[in-house]
Structures are given as structure tokens and as C-alpha cells.
Short mmCIF file of C-alpha atoms in Angstrom, two decimals:
data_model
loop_
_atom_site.label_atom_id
_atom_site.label_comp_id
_atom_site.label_asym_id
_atom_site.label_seq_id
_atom_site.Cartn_x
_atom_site.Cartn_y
_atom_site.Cartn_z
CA UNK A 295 3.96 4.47 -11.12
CA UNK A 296 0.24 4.14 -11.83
CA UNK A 297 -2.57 2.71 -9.61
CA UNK A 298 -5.91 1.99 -11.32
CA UNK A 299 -8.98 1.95 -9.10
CA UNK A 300 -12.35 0.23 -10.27
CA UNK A 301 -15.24 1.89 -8.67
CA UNK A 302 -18.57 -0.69 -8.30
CA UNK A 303 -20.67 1.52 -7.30
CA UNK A 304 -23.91 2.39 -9.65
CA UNK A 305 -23.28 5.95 -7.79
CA UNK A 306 -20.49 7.87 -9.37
CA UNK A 307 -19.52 9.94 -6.64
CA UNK A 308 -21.31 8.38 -3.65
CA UNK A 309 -19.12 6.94 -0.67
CA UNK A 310 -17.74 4.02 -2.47
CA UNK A 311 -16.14 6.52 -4.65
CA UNK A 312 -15.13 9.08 -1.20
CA UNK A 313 -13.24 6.17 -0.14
CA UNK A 314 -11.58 5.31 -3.10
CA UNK A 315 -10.67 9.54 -3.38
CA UNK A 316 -9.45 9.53 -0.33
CA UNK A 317 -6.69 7.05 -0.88
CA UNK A 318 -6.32 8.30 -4.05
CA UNK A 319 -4.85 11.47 -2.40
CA UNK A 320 -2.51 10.12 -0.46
CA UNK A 321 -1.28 8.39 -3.77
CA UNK A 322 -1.12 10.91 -5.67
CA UNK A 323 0.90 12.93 -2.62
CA UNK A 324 3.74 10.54 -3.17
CA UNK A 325 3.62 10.99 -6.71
CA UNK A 326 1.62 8.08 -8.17
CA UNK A 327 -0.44 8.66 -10.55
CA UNK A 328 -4.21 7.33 -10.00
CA UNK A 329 -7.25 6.61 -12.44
CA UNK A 330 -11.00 5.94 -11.56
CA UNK A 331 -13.00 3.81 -13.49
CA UNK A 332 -16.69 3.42 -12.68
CA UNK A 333 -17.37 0.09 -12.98
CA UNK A 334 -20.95 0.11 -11.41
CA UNK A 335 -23.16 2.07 -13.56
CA UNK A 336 -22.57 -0.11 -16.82
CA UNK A 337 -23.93 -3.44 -18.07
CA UNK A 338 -21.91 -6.27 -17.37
CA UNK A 339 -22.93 -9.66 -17.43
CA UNK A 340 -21.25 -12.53 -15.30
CA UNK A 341 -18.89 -15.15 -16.96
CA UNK A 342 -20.40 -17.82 -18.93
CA UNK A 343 -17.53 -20.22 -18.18
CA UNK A 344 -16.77 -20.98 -21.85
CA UNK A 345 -13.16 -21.20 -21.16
CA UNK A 346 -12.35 -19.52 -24.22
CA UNK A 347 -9.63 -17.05 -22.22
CA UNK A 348 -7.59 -20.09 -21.60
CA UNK A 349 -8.19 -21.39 -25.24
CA UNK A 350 -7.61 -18.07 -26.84
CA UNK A 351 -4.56 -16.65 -24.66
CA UNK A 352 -5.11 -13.33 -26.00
CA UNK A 353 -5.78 -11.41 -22.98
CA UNK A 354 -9.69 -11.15 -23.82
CA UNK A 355 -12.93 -12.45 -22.39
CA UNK A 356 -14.91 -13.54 -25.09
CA UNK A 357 -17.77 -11.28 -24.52
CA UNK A 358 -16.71 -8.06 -26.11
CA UNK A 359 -16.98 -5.11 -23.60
CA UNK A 360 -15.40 -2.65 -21.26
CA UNK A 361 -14.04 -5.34 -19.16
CA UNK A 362 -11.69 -5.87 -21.68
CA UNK A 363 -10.24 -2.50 -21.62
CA UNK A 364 -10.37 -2.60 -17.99
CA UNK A 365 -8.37 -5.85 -18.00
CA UNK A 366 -5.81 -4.20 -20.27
CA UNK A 367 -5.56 -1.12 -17.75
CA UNK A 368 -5.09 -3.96 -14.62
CA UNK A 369 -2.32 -5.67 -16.60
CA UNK A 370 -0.17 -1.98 -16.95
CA UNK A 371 -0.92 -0.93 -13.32
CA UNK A 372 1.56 -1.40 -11.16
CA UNK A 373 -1.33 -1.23 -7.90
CA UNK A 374 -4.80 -2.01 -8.54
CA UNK A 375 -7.85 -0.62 -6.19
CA UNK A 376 -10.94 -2.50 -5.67
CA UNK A 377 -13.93 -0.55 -4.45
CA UNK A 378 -17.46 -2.06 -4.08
CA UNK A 379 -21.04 -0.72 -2.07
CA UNK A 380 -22.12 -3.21 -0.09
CA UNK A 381 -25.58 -5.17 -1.57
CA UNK A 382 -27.23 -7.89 1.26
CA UNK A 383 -23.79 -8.04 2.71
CA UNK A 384 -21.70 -8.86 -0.53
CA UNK A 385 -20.42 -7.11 -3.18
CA UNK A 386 -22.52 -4.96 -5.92
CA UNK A 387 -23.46 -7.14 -8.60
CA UNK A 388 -22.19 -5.47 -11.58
CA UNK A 389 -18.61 -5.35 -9.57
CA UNK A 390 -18.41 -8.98 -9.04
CA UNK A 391 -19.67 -9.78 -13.11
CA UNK A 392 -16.38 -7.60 -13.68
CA UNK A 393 -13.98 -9.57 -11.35
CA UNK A 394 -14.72 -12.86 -12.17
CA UNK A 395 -14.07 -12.22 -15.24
CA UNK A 396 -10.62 -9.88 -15.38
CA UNK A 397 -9.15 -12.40 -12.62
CA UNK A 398 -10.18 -15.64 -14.55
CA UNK A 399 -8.61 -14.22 -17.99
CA UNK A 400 -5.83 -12.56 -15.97
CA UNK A 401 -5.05 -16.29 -14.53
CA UNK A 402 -5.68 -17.54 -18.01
CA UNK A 403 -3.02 -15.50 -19.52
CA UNK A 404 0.07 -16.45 -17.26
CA UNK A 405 -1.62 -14.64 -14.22
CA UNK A 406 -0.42 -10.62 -15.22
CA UNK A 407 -1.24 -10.08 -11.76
CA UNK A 408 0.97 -11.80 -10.25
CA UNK A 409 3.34 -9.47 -7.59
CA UNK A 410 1.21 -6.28 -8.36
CA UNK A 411 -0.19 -4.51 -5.05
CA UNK A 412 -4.20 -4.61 -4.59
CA UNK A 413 -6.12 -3.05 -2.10
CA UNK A 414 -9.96 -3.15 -1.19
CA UNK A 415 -12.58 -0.45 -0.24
CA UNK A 416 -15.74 -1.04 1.22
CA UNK A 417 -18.58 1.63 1.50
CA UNK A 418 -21.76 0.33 3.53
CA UNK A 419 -24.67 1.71 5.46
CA UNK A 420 -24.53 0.09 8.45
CA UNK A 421 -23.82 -3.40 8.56
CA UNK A 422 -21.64 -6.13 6.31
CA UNK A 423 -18.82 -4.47 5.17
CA UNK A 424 -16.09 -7.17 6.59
CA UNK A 425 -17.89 -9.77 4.97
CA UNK A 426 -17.89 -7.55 1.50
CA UNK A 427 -14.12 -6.74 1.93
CA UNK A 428 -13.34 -10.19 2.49
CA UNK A 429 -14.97 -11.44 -0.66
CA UNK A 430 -12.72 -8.50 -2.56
CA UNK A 431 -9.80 -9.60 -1.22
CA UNK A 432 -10.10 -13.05 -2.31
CA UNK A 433 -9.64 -12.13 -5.76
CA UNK A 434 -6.47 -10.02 -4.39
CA UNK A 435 -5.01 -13.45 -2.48
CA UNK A 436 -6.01 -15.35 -5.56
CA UNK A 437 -4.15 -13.48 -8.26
CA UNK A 438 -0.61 -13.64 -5.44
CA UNK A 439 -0.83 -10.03 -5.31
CA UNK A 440 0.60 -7.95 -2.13
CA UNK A 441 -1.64 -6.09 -0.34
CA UNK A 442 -1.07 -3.47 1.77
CA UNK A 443 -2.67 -2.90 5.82
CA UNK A 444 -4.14 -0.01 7.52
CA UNK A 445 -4.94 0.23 10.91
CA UNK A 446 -8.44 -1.26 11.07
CA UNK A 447 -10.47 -2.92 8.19
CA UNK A 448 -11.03 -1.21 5.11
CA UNK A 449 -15.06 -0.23 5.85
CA UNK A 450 -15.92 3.08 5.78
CA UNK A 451 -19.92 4.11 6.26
CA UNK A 452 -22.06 6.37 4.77
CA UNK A 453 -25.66 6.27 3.70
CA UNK A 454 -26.52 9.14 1.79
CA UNK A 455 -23.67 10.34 -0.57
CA UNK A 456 -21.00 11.74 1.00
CA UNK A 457 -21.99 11.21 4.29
CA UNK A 458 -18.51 9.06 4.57
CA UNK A 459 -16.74 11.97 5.04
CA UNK A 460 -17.99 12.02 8.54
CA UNK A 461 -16.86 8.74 9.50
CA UNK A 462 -13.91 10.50 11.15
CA UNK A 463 -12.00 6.66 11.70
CA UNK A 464 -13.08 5.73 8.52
CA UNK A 465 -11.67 8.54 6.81
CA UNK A 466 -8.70 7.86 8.89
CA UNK A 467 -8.30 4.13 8.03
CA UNK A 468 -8.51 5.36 4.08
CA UNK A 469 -6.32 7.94 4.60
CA UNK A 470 -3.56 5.30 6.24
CA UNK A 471 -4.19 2.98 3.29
CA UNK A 472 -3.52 5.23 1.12
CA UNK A 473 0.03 5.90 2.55
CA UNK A 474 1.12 2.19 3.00
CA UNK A 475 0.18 1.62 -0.51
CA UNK A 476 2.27 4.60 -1.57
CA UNK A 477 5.09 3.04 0.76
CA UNK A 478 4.68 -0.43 -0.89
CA UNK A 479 4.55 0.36 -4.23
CA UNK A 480 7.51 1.88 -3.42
CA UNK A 481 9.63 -0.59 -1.70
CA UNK A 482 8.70 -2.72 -5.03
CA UNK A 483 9.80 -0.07 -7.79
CA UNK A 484 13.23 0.17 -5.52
CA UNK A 485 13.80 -3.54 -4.93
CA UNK A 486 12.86 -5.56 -8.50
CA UNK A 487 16.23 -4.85 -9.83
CA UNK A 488 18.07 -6.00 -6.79
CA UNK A 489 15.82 -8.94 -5.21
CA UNK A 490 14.82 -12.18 -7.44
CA UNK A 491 11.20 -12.45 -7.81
CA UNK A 492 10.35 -16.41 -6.23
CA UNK A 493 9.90 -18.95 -8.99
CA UNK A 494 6.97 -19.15 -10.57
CA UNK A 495 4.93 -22.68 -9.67
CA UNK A 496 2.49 -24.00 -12.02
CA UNK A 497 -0.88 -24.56 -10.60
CA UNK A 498 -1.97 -27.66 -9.48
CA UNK A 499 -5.48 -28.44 -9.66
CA UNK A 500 -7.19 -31.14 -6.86
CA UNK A 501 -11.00 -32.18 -7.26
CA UNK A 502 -12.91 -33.75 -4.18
CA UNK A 503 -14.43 -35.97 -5.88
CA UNK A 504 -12.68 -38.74 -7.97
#
């Protein structure tokens, strides 16, 4: 099994990517395989809601960059880890540019997410980090991927780099992640062959205003 994780932090190894590490680990314990991709150090601009994913149907945003190779890598994951800093209590720009794009073209192309397992990591200073992995996970709930709990939210804090480390619950809540992940991606791999997956429903789309 492979888990990808997408790092959106312009830091490579500051405490974004100590979280993301740590549950990495505990992957990698039960014998999944894990790759980082740092997400938050390159130049990504935001969709320009040309709808050409859903004209196209080739699995591609439009705009020709890494986030199409990073949408390729979500779509042969079988877990998928979202990491982001936290920037005026929301996610790091650069991150978000990245998701709305790989979730709209993902939910252009017959939603490839669908039933995969997706976690979120938050690293912050001090304060916002609930409100940060809440805006993570809604891509997560969006896609109808299963995510897996730990035993508080998913915050860990850290100013300087590395200073996460100290965040002895934090650590701990990673750490516990990391394991339940494992332990779902698990229970998936062992039941797909023996449980039907629920019927697909097309979307239906409602407007307010008529």
C-alpha cells in the first residue's frame, strides 16, 4: 500500500513537515510505504475556473504544472496526507492553489478519490489550527474519502523549526494518527474483495437562487 503526503509548507523540514514524519513512521512501521511531496515552496497559482477538467476528462488541469503530477500520484495512493502551516488562521496559500485544483479535476474525472483514506496535519504557532484543519478536511469530506481519528485534533505547535517535537501531546496525537491510518488502510485492503462498495450516486447540483 502507498500513502502520499503533500507538504504546504514553504519550509521543507519545519514542523508542518515533523508532523507529517511523524505519522509517516508509524506508516511505514506497518509496512506502508510513504512519499513527501513539498507542495509549499513552488509556484502555484489558484484555479481559474475554466472548467476545462470537466470538458477535457483527461485527468489534467489545464494549467500545465506539478499539480498535475501530484494529481496523478493522489489518484494511485491508496491514503492521501494533507499537511498545511497555518497563515492568519487558514491554510498556506500555495497549499490551497494546489487543492482546489487536484479535488475539482479529481471530481471532474469520476471523483478518483472516492473511498481512499485522507488525513490532515496542522502545524501552527500558537493559535488557529482547528480552524486550518477544518478547512483541510473539507476537501477530505468532499471527495467521500474515509478519514481516520486520533485522540485529539490533528494540531501540533511549533514556532521555530522543529520545535514540534516538544509538543509532547502533539507528538502523541501524530503518533496515534499514524497508527489508525495504518489500521484503516488496512481493514480496506482486507475487506474490498469481500464487502460491495455502496452505489455510486450522481451528483445533484441545487442553486439558491432561481
Amino acid at each position: 500500500m502507498k500513502v502520499v503526503a503533500f507538504n504546504g509548507s514553504p519550509r521543507k523540514e519545519g514542523n508542518t513537515y515533523q508532523a507529517i514524519s511523524i505519522v509517516k513512521e508509524e506508516l511505514q512501521r506497518e509496512g506502508i510505504d510513504v512519499e513527501i511531496v513539498h507542495v509549499g515552496d513552488k509556484l502555484i497559482r489558484g484555479c481559474i475556473a475554466c472548467g476545462m477538467c470537466y470538458k477535457n476528462k483527461n485527468e489534467r488541469c489545464i494549467i500545465d504544472d506539478e499539480v498535475n503530477d501530484w494529481i496523478q500520484k493522489m489518484k494511485e495512493a491508496d491514503g492521501i496526507i494533507l499537511g498545511s502551516p497555518v497563515y492568519f488562521s487558514s491554510i498556506a496559500g500555495t497549499m490551497k492553489a494546489f487543492l482546489d485544483r487536484a479535488f475539482y479535476v479529481a471530481s471532474a474525472n469520476g471523483n478518483f478519490l472516492r473511498h481512499k483514506v485522507g488525513a490532515s496535519v496542522v502545524a501552527v504557532r500558537r493559535s488557529g489550527g482547528v480552524s486550518t484543519f477544518n478547512q483541510l478536511n473539507n476537501y477530505i469530506n468532499y471527495a467521500e474519502m474515509l478519514m481516520p481519528s486520533t485522540n485529539y485534533w490533528n494540531v501540533i505547535h511549533g514556532a521555530k523549526a522543529g520545535e514540534a517535537l516538544q509538543d509532547e501531546e502533539g507528538v502523541q496525537i501524530m503518533r496515534v494518527l499514524g497508527k489508525n491510518m495504518a489500521y484503516l488502510l488496512k481493514l480496506i485492503q482486507n475487506g474490498k474483495d469481500n464487502i460491495e462498495k455502496p452505489e455510486k450516486e450522481k451528483k445533484v447540483y441545487t442553486n439558491f437562487i432561481r
